[in-house]
Amino acid sequence: MPAGTYLHLDEGVEERFQCAPGPGGWRYTSRRDDGVRVDLVVDARWRQIRVELVTPGWWLRGGLAGPELAWVRAAGESGTEHGERAAGFVSDSPGFLVAIAHSLELDEGARTDVRLVQVSGASLSALTTVWRWRHAGTSAYETETAPLPVQEYEVTDLATGEVETIHLAGDVLLAGPGIELTDLETPPNF
């Protein structure tokens, strides 16, 4: 079960995480220094079936229900229900990038446009966005035990044209926009 720490470079905030495959999918949980918590559960096809994001003042719970992404967002006990035709959520937590990349099952060189609900800020505001994902290639890095396959993806926000690169090893994000992996206690799952 991989566990470690990411550093969010813009805020200087650490996110301690652990992730593991389960009987029907994969789960990613994390806690940040600023009180933000993430619990992301995907099914065997890497679809986001249960998502919970919590900040000190807000919470959001949701997941995919068929082709529709449904969620409730609130600052107290009761919240407002929302729905959008989207493939899943994305936030600044690396677990979402891992889940999206695996759910696309892109061959090298292939690309696709993905409609996502981007959740951001302390109030967990939600905005629908379209990102283009391209599997740029896979490289093998030598380690003490066996070569480590690392997948590279180019991700373009179609609203801004901004292109970012992410690097994945199994179920761990090695590098991404504004994210640095500073500690990894156990190897990734492949």
Short mmCIF file of C-alpha atoms in Angstrom, two decimals:
data_model
loop_
_atom_site.label_atom_id
_atom_site.label_comp_id
_atom_site.label_asym_id
_atom_site.label_seq_id
_atom_site.Cartn_x
_atom_site.Cartn_y
_atom_site.Cartn_z
CA MET A 1 0.00 0.00 0.00
CA PRO A 2 1.82 3.14 -1.19
CA ALA A 3 2.00 5.95 1.34
CA GLY A 4 3.94 9.18 1.28
CA THR A 5 3.87 12.95 1.12
CA TYR A 6 3.22 15.47 -1.64
CA LEU A 7 4.19 19.13 -1.41
CA HIS A 8 1.82 21.68 -2.95
CA LEU A 9 4.44 24.15 -4.17
CA ASP A 10 2.25 27.26 -4.46
CA GLU A 11 0.96 27.09 -0.88
CA GLY A 12 3.84 25.20 0.74
CA VAL A 13 1.29 22.72 2.14
CA GLU A 14 2.05 19.03 2.66
CA GLU A 15 -0.48 16.33 1.73
CA ARG A 16 0.10 12.97 3.42
CA PHE A 17 -1.54 10.16 1.46
CA GLN A 18 -2.04 6.45 1.17
CA CYS A 19 -3.63 4.47 -1.63
CA ALA A 20 -4.38 0.83 -2.28
CA PRO A 21 -6.20 -1.45 -4.67
CA GLY A 22 -9.25 -3.12 -3.22
CA PRO A 23 -11.59 -5.95 -4.17
CA GLY A 24 -13.52 -3.78 -6.62
CA GLY A 25 -11.22 -0.85 -7.42
CA TRP A 26 -8.80 1.56 -5.76
CA ARG A 27 -8.90 4.02 -2.86
CA TYR A 28 -6.89 7.19 -2.18
CA THR A 29 -7.06 9.03 1.13
CA SER A 30 -5.12 12.09 2.24
CA ARG A 31 -4.91 14.82 4.82
CA ARG A 32 -3.25 18.19 4.29
CA ASP A 33 -1.61 20.56 6.78
CA ASP A 34 -4.34 23.14 6.12
CA GLY A 35 -7.12 20.75 7.21
CA VAL A 36 -8.23 19.58 3.75
CA ARG A 37 -9.16 15.88 3.57
CA VAL A 38 -9.72 13.73 0.48
CA ASP A 39 -11.32 10.29 0.22
CA LEU A 40 -11.54 9.01 -3.37
CA VAL A 41 -12.88 5.56 -4.28
CA VAL A 42 -12.90 4.24 -7.85
CA ASP A 43 -14.32 1.03 -9.29
CA ALA A 44 -12.46 -1.58 -11.35
CA ARG A 45 -12.71 0.70 -14.42
CA TRP A 46 -11.26 3.65 -12.44
CA ARG A 47 -14.61 5.53 -12.43
CA GLN A 48 -15.03 7.81 -9.41
CA ILE A 49 -17.87 6.15 -7.52
CA ARG A 50 -17.41 7.86 -4.14
CA VAL A 51 -15.69 11.17 -3.50
CA GLU A 52 -15.49 13.19 -0.32
CA LEU A 53 -13.62 16.49 -0.04
CA VAL A 54 -13.59 18.34 3.29
CA THR A 55 -12.12 21.75 4.15
CA PRO A 56 -12.38 23.44 7.56
CA GLY A 57 -15.61 25.18 6.48
CA TRP A 58 -17.08 23.15 3.61
CA TRP A 59 -17.68 19.58 2.44
CA LEU A 60 -18.52 17.94 -0.86
CA ARG A 61 -19.70 14.36 -1.41
CA GLY A 62 -20.52 12.75 -4.71
CA GLY A 63 -19.68 10.32 -7.46
CA LEU A 64 -20.69 8.93 -10.81
CA ALA A 65 -24.21 7.65 -11.27
CA GLY A 66 -24.28 6.35 -14.84
CA PRO A 67 -23.22 9.13 -17.23
CA GLU A 68 -24.06 11.79 -14.63
CA LEU A 69 -21.75 13.12 -11.92
CA ALA A 70 -23.83 13.96 -8.84
CA TRP A 71 -22.73 15.75 -5.68
CA VAL A 72 -23.84 17.64 -2.60
CA ARG A 73 -21.87 20.69 -1.41
CA ALA A 74 -22.46 22.43 1.91
CA ALA A 75 -21.03 24.58 4.67
CA GLY A 76 -23.24 23.03 7.34
CA GLU A 77 -25.47 20.04 7.87
CA SER A 78 -27.60 20.22 4.74
CA GLY A 79 -26.32 21.01 1.29
CA THR A 80 -27.34 21.68 -2.25
CA GLU A 81 -27.54 18.86 -4.79
CA HIS A 82 -25.83 19.29 -8.14
CA GLY A 83 -25.43 17.19 -11.27
CA GLU A 84 -23.40 17.44 -14.43
CA ARG A 85 -22.62 15.22 -17.39
CA ALA A 86 -18.91 14.66 -16.67
CA ALA A 87 -16.36 11.87 -16.34
CA GLY A 88 -15.39 12.78 -12.78
CA PHE A 89 -13.97 15.36 -10.40
CA VAL A 90 -10.55 16.95 -10.42
CA SER A 91 -8.96 19.03 -7.67
CA ASP A 92 -5.41 19.93 -6.69
CA SER A 93 -5.06 16.55 -4.94
CA PRO A 94 -2.87 14.17 -7.02
CA GLY A 95 -5.24 11.22 -6.45
CA PHE A 96 -7.68 12.65 -8.98
CA LEU A 97 -5.03 12.87 -11.72
CA VAL A 98 -4.10 9.22 -11.09
CA ALA A 99 -7.74 8.11 -11.32
CA ILE A 100 -8.47 10.10 -14.48
CA ALA A 101 -5.32 8.91 -16.29
CA HIS A 102 -6.09 5.25 -15.56
CA SER A 103 -9.78 5.59 -16.46
CA LEU A 104 -8.88 6.84 -19.96
CA GLU A 105 -6.80 3.76 -20.86
CA LEU A 106 -4.98 5.71 -23.57
CA ASP A 107 -2.46 4.00 -25.83
CA GLU A 108 0.83 5.83 -26.39
CA GLY A 109 0.30 8.81 -28.67
CA ALA A 110 -3.49 8.72 -28.26
CA ARG A 111 -5.46 11.66 -26.93
CA THR A 112 -9.00 12.41 -25.83
CA ASP A 113 -11.04 15.30 -24.45
CA VAL A 114 -12.51 14.79 -20.99
CA ARG A 115 -15.32 16.78 -19.35
CA LEU A 116 -14.58 17.20 -15.63
CA VAL A 117 -15.93 19.07 -12.63
CA GLN A 118 -13.02 21.04 -11.19
CA VAL A 119 -13.31 21.61 -7.44
CA SER A 120 -11.17 24.39 -5.98
CA GLY A 121 -10.60 26.72 -3.07
CA ALA A 122 -11.56 26.53 0.57
CA SER A 123 -15.26 26.72 -0.39
CA LEU A 124 -14.93 23.75 -2.80
CA SER A 125 -16.43 25.72 -5.68
CA ALA A 126 -17.24 23.56 -8.70
CA LEU A 127 -16.67 24.52 -12.34
CA THR A 128 -17.19 22.29 -15.38
CA THR A 129 -14.13 22.19 -17.61
CA VAL A 130 -12.80 20.21 -20.56
CA TRP A 131 -9.23 18.91 -20.55
CA ARG A 132 -7.40 17.20 -23.40
CA TRP A 133 -5.26 14.27 -22.25
CA ARG A 134 -2.48 12.85 -24.43
CA HIS A 135 -0.40 9.83 -23.46
CA ALA A 136 3.02 11.13 -24.49
CA GLY A 137 4.92 7.91 -23.74
CA THR A 138 6.32 5.49 -21.18
CA SER A 139 9.91 5.39 -19.95
CA ALA A 140 11.68 2.82 -17.78
CA TYR A 141 13.79 4.06 -14.88
CA GLU A 142 16.27 1.72 -13.25
CA THR A 143 15.81 1.03 -9.55
CA GLU A 144 17.52 -1.33 -7.10
CA THR A 145 14.96 -4.08 -7.72
CA ALA A 146 13.44 -3.72 -11.20
CA PRO A 147 12.88 -1.06 -13.88
CA LEU A 148 10.12 1.41 -12.92
CA PRO A 149 7.73 2.20 -15.81
CA VAL A 150 6.75 5.88 -15.78
CA GLN A 151 3.91 7.17 -17.98
CA GLU A 152 3.98 10.76 -19.21
CA TYR A 153 0.77 12.63 -20.02
CA GLU A 154 0.30 16.09 -21.53
CA VAL A 155 -2.84 17.70 -20.14
CA THR A 156 -4.32 20.78 -21.82
CA ASP A 157 -7.04 22.94 -20.27
CA LEU A 158 -9.07 23.74 -23.39
CA ALA A 159 -10.51 26.93 -21.82
CA THR A 160 -7.07 28.51 -21.30
CA GLY A 161 -4.81 26.54 -23.65
CA GLU A 162 -2.42 25.93 -20.75
CA VAL A 163 -0.48 22.65 -21.11
CA GLU A 164 0.87 20.74 -18.10
CA THR A 165 2.81 17.48 -17.91
CA ILE A 166 2.24 14.73 -15.36
CA HIS A 167 4.30 11.61 -14.66
CA LEU A 168 2.72 8.48 -13.16
CA ALA A 169 4.25 5.28 -11.84
CA GLY A 170 1.36 2.87 -11.30
CA ASP A 171 -0.97 4.48 -8.78
CA VAL A 172 1.43 7.23 -7.66
CA LEU A 173 1.88 10.67 -9.23
CA LEU A 174 5.62 11.30 -9.40
CA ALA A 175 5.37 14.87 -10.70
CA GLY A 176 2.59 17.19 -11.77
CA PRO A 177 1.61 20.85 -12.00
CA GLY A 178 2.43 22.50 -8.68
CA ILE A 179 3.01 19.10 -7.03
CA GLU A 180 6.21 17.46 -5.84
CA LEU A 181 6.43 13.95 -4.38
CA THR A 182 8.73 14.44 -1.38
CA ASP A 183 8.43 11.04 0.30
CA LEU A 184 7.29 7.57 -0.77
CA GLU A 185 7.39 4.87 1.90
CA THR A 186 6.42 1.89 -0.28
CA PRO A 187 6.49 1.25 -4.05
CA PRO A 188 3.52 1.99 -6.30
CA ASN A 189 0.99 -0.65 -7.32
CA PHE A 190 0.97 -1.59 -11.00
#
